[in-house]
């Protein structure tokens, strides 16, 4: 059963940007918000290429490096 959601005190500049985005996509504000919620609630699946690029960008080369980074992060807390 659908649920009605309410967001209170949304700043005018955000509402204006959402209205412009909705108009650019030929949707109502309600339709645009529904699209944003649908996209945000779906887990993004990376392609193999995107995953490899993310790994290279992180600087990780071996499992030992990731283990070291996790330990350093844990010890810093």
mmCIF file with all atom_site columns, C-alpha atoms in Angstrom:
data_model
loop_
_atom_site.group_PDB
_atom_site.id
_atom_site.type_symbol
_atom_site.label_atom_id
_atom_site.label_alt_id
_atom_site.label_comp_id
_atom_site.label_asym_id
_atom_site.label_entity_id
_atom_site.label_seq_id
_atom_site.pdbx_PDB_ins_code
_atom_site.Cartn_x
_atom_site.Cartn_y
_atom_site.Cartn_z
_atom_site.occupancy
_atom_site.B_iso_or_equiv
_atom_site.pdbx_formal_charge
_atom_site.auth_seq_id
_atom_site.auth_comp_id
_atom_site.auth_asym_id
_atom_site.auth_atom_id
_atom_site.pdbx_PDB_model_num
ATOM 1  C CA . UNK A 1 1  ? 0.000  0.000  0.000   1.00 0.00 ? 1  UNK A CA 1
ATOM 2  C CA . UNK A 1 2  ? 1.484  3.399  -0.967  1.00 0.00 ? 2  UNK A CA 1
ATOM 3  C CA . UNK A 1 3  ? 2.582  5.739  1.808   1.00 0.00 ? 3  UNK A CA 1
ATOM 4  C CA . UNK A 1 4  ? 2.463  9.530  1.777   1.00 0.00 ? 4  UNK A CA 1
ATOM 5  C CA . UNK A 1 5  ? 5.791  11.117 2.745   1.00 0.00 ? 5  UNK A CA 1
ATOM 6  C CA . UNK A 1 6  ? 6.269  14.709 3.835   1.00 0.00 ? 6  UNK A CA 1
ATOM 7  C CA . UNK A 1 7  ? 9.508  16.681 3.926   1.00 0.00 ? 7  UNK A CA 1
ATOM 8  C CA . UNK A 1 8  ? 9.332  19.778 6.085   1.00 0.00 ? 8  UNK A CA 1
ATOM 9  C CA . UNK A 1 9  ? 11.218 23.061 5.771   1.00 0.00 ? 9  UNK A CA 1
ATOM 10 C CA . UNK A 1 10 ? 12.819 22.457 2.367   1.00 0.00 ? 10 UNK A CA 1
ATOM 11 C CA . UNK A 1 11 ? 14.812 25.596 1.472   1.00 0.00 ? 11 UNK A CA 1
ATOM 12 C CA . UNK A 1 12 ? 13.400 27.647 -1.406  1.00 0.00 ? 12 UNK A CA 1
ATOM 13 C CA . UNK A 1 13 ? 16.567 27.310 -3.486  1.00 0.00 ? 13 UNK A CA 1
ATOM 14 C CA . UNK A 1 14 ? 16.356 23.491 -3.356  1.00 0.00 ? 14 UNK A CA 1
ATOM 15 C CA . UNK A 1 15 ? 12.685 23.575 -4.340  1.00 0.00 ? 15 UNK A CA 1
ATOM 16 C CA . UNK A 1 16 ? 13.533 25.886 -7.248  1.00 0.00 ? 16 UNK A CA 1
ATOM 17 C CA . UNK A 1 17 ? 16.283 23.526 -8.450  1.00 0.00 ? 17 UNK A CA 1
ATOM 18 C CA . UNK A 1 18 ? 13.904 20.550 -8.182  1.00 0.00 ? 18 UNK A CA 1
ATOM 19 C CA . UNK A 1 19 ? 11.239 22.408 -10.164 1.00 0.00 ? 19 UNK A CA 1
ATOM 20 C CA . UNK A 1 20 ? 13.759 23.275 -12.898 1.00 0.00 ? 20 UNK A CA 1
ATOM 21 C CA . UNK A 1 21 ? 14.963 19.676 -12.990 1.00 0.00 ? 21 UNK A CA 1
ATOM 22 C CA . UNK A 1 22 ? 11.371 18.413 -13.232 1.00 0.00 ? 22 UNK A CA 1
ATOM 23 C CA . UNK A 1 23 ? 10.604 20.829 -16.070 1.00 0.00 ? 23 UNK A CA 1
ATOM 24 C CA . UNK A 1 24 ? 13.762 19.813 -17.931 1.00 0.00 ? 24 UNK A CA 1
ATOM 25 C CA . UNK A 1 25 ? 12.689 16.167 -17.658 1.00 0.00 ? 25 UNK A CA 1
ATOM 26 C CA . UNK A 1 26 ? 9.083  16.955 -18.655 1.00 0.00 ? 26 UNK A CA 1
ATOM 27 C CA . UNK A 1 27 ? 7.769  15.762 -15.298 1.00 0.00 ? 27 UNK A CA 1
ATOM 28 C CA . UNK A 1 28 ? 5.760  17.207 -12.462 1.00 0.00 ? 28 UNK A CA 1
ATOM 29 C CA . UNK A 1 29 ? 7.554  17.957 -9.224  1.00 0.00 ? 29 UNK A CA 1
ATOM 30 C CA . UNK A 1 30 ? 5.879  14.857 -7.763  1.00 0.00 ? 30 UNK A CA 1
ATOM 31 C CA . UNK A 1 31 ? 7.095  12.748 -10.696 1.00 0.00 ? 31 UNK A CA 1
ATOM 32 C CA . UNK A 1 32 ? 10.626 14.077 -10.376 1.00 0.00 ? 32 UNK A CA 1
ATOM 33 C CA . UNK A 1 33 ? 10.718 13.368 -6.650  1.00 0.00 ? 33 UNK A CA 1
ATOM 34 C CA . UNK A 1 34 ? 9.436  9.830  -7.247  1.00 0.00 ? 34 UNK A CA 1
ATOM 35 C CA . UNK A 1 35 ? 12.181 9.268  -9.832  1.00 0.00 ? 35 UNK A CA 1
ATOM 36 C CA . UNK A 1 36 ? 14.829 10.547 -7.419  1.00 0.00 ? 36 UNK A CA 1
ATOM 37 C CA . UNK A 1 37 ? 13.532 8.277  -4.645  1.00 0.00 ? 37 UNK A CA 1
ATOM 38 C CA . UNK A 1 38 ? 13.486 5.269  -6.961  1.00 0.00 ? 38 UNK A CA 1
ATOM 39 C CA . UNK A 1 39 ? 17.063 5.918  -8.102  1.00 0.00 ? 39 UNK A CA 1
ATOM 40 C CA . UNK A 1 40 ? 18.306 6.525  -4.554  1.00 0.00 ? 40 UNK A CA 1
ATOM 41 C CA . UNK A 1 41 ? 16.698 3.383  -3.182  1.00 0.00 ? 41 UNK A CA 1
ATOM 42 C CA . UNK A 1 42 ? 18.138 1.037  -5.820  1.00 0.00 ? 42 UNK A CA 1
ATOM 43 C CA . UNK A 1 43 ? 21.634 -0.275 -5.186  1.00 0.00 ? 43 UNK A CA 1
ATOM 44 C CA . UNK A 1 44 ? 23.989 0.822  -7.940  1.00 0.00 ? 44 UNK A CA 1
ATOM 45 C CA . UNK A 1 45 ? 25.764 -2.055 -9.623  1.00 0.00 ? 45 UNK A CA 1
ATOM 46 C CA . UNK A 1 46 ? 29.177 -1.270 -10.982 1.00 0.00 ? 46 UNK A CA 1
ATOM 47 C CA . UNK A 1 47 ? 30.381 -2.701 -14.240 1.00 0.00 ? 47 UNK A CA 1
ATOM 48 C CA . UNK A 1 48 ? 33.648 -4.628 -14.187 1.00 0.00 ? 48 UNK A CA 1
ATOM 49 C CA . UNK A 1 49 ? 35.329 -1.623 -15.817 1.00 0.00 ? 49 UNK A CA 1
ATOM 50 C CA . UNK A 1 50 ? 33.933 0.784  -13.172 1.00 0.00 ? 50 UNK A CA 1
ATOM 51 C CA . UNK A 1 51 ? 35.018 -1.542 -10.363 1.00 0.00 ? 51 UNK A CA 1
ATOM 52 C CA . UNK A 1 52 ? 38.536 -1.779 -11.795 1.00 0.00 ? 52 UNK A CA 1
ATOM 53 C CA . UNK A 1 53 ? 38.719 2.015  -12.188 1.00 0.00 ? 53 UNK A CA 1
ATOM 54 C CA . UNK A 1 54 ? 37.591 2.502  -8.576  1.00 0.00 ? 54 UNK A CA 1
ATOM 55 C CA . UNK A 1 55 ? 40.205 0.021  -7.367  1.00 0.00 ? 55 UNK A CA 1
ATOM 56 C CA . UNK A 1 56 ? 42.965 1.738  -9.351  1.00 0.00 ? 56 UNK A CA 1
ATOM 57 C CA . UNK A 1 57 ? 41.841 5.151  -8.121  1.00 0.00 ? 57 UNK A CA 1
ATOM 58 C CA . UNK A 1 58 ? 41.968 3.962  -4.497  1.00 0.00 ? 58 UNK A CA 1
ATOM 59 C CA . UNK A 1 59 ? 45.602 2.997  -4.954  1.00 0.00 ? 59 UNK A CA 1
ATOM 60 C CA . UNK A 1 60 ? 45.071 -0.605 -3.824  1.00 0.00 ? 60 UNK A CA 1
ATOM 61 C CA . UNK A 1 61 ? 47.191 -3.182 -5.579  1.00 0.00 ? 61 UNK A CA 1
ATOM 62 C CA . UNK A 1 62 ? 47.134 -6.246 -3.284  1.00 0.00 ? 62 UNK A CA 1
ATOM 63 C CA . UNK A 1 63 ? 44.902 -7.698 -0.532  1.00 0.00 ? 63 UNK A CA 1
ATOM 64 C CA . UNK A 1 64 ? 47.673 -6.930 1.981   1.00 0.00 ? 64 UNK A CA 1
ATOM 65 C CA . UNK A 1 65 ? 47.364 -3.222 1.206   1.00 0.00 ? 65 UNK A CA 1
ATOM 66 C CA . UNK A 1 66 ? 43.640 -3.213 1.921   1.00 0.00 ? 66 UNK A CA 1
ATOM 67 C CA . UNK A 1 67 ? 44.197 -5.133 5.162   1.00 0.00 ? 67 UNK A CA 1
ATOM 68 C CA . UNK A 1 68 ? 46.787 -2.550 6.216   1.00 0.00 ? 68 UNK A CA 1
ATOM 69 C CA . UNK A 1 69 ? 44.417 0.327  5.424   1.00 0.00 ? 69 UNK A CA 1
ATOM 70 C CA . UNK A 1 70 ? 41.588 -1.262 7.417   1.00 0.00 ? 70 UNK A CA 1
ATOM 71 C CA . UNK A 1 71 ? 43.875 -1.852 10.400  1.00 0.00 ? 71 UNK A CA 1
ATOM 72 C CA . UNK A 1 72 ? 45.170 1.739  10.279  1.00 0.00 ? 72 UNK A CA 1
ATOM 73 C CA . UNK A 1 73 ? 41.608 3.064  10.172  1.00 0.00 ? 73 UNK A CA 1
ATOM 74 C CA . UNK A 1 74 ? 40.579 0.805  13.063  1.00 0.00 ? 74 UNK A CA 1
ATOM 75 C CA . UNK A 1 75 ? 43.625 1.762  15.182  1.00 0.00 ? 75 UNK A CA 1
ATOM 76 C CA . UNK A 1 76 ? 42.977 5.470  14.578  1.00 0.00 ? 76 UNK A CA 1
ATOM 77 C CA . UNK A 1 77 ? 39.591 5.260  16.340  1.00 0.00 ? 77 UNK A CA 1
#
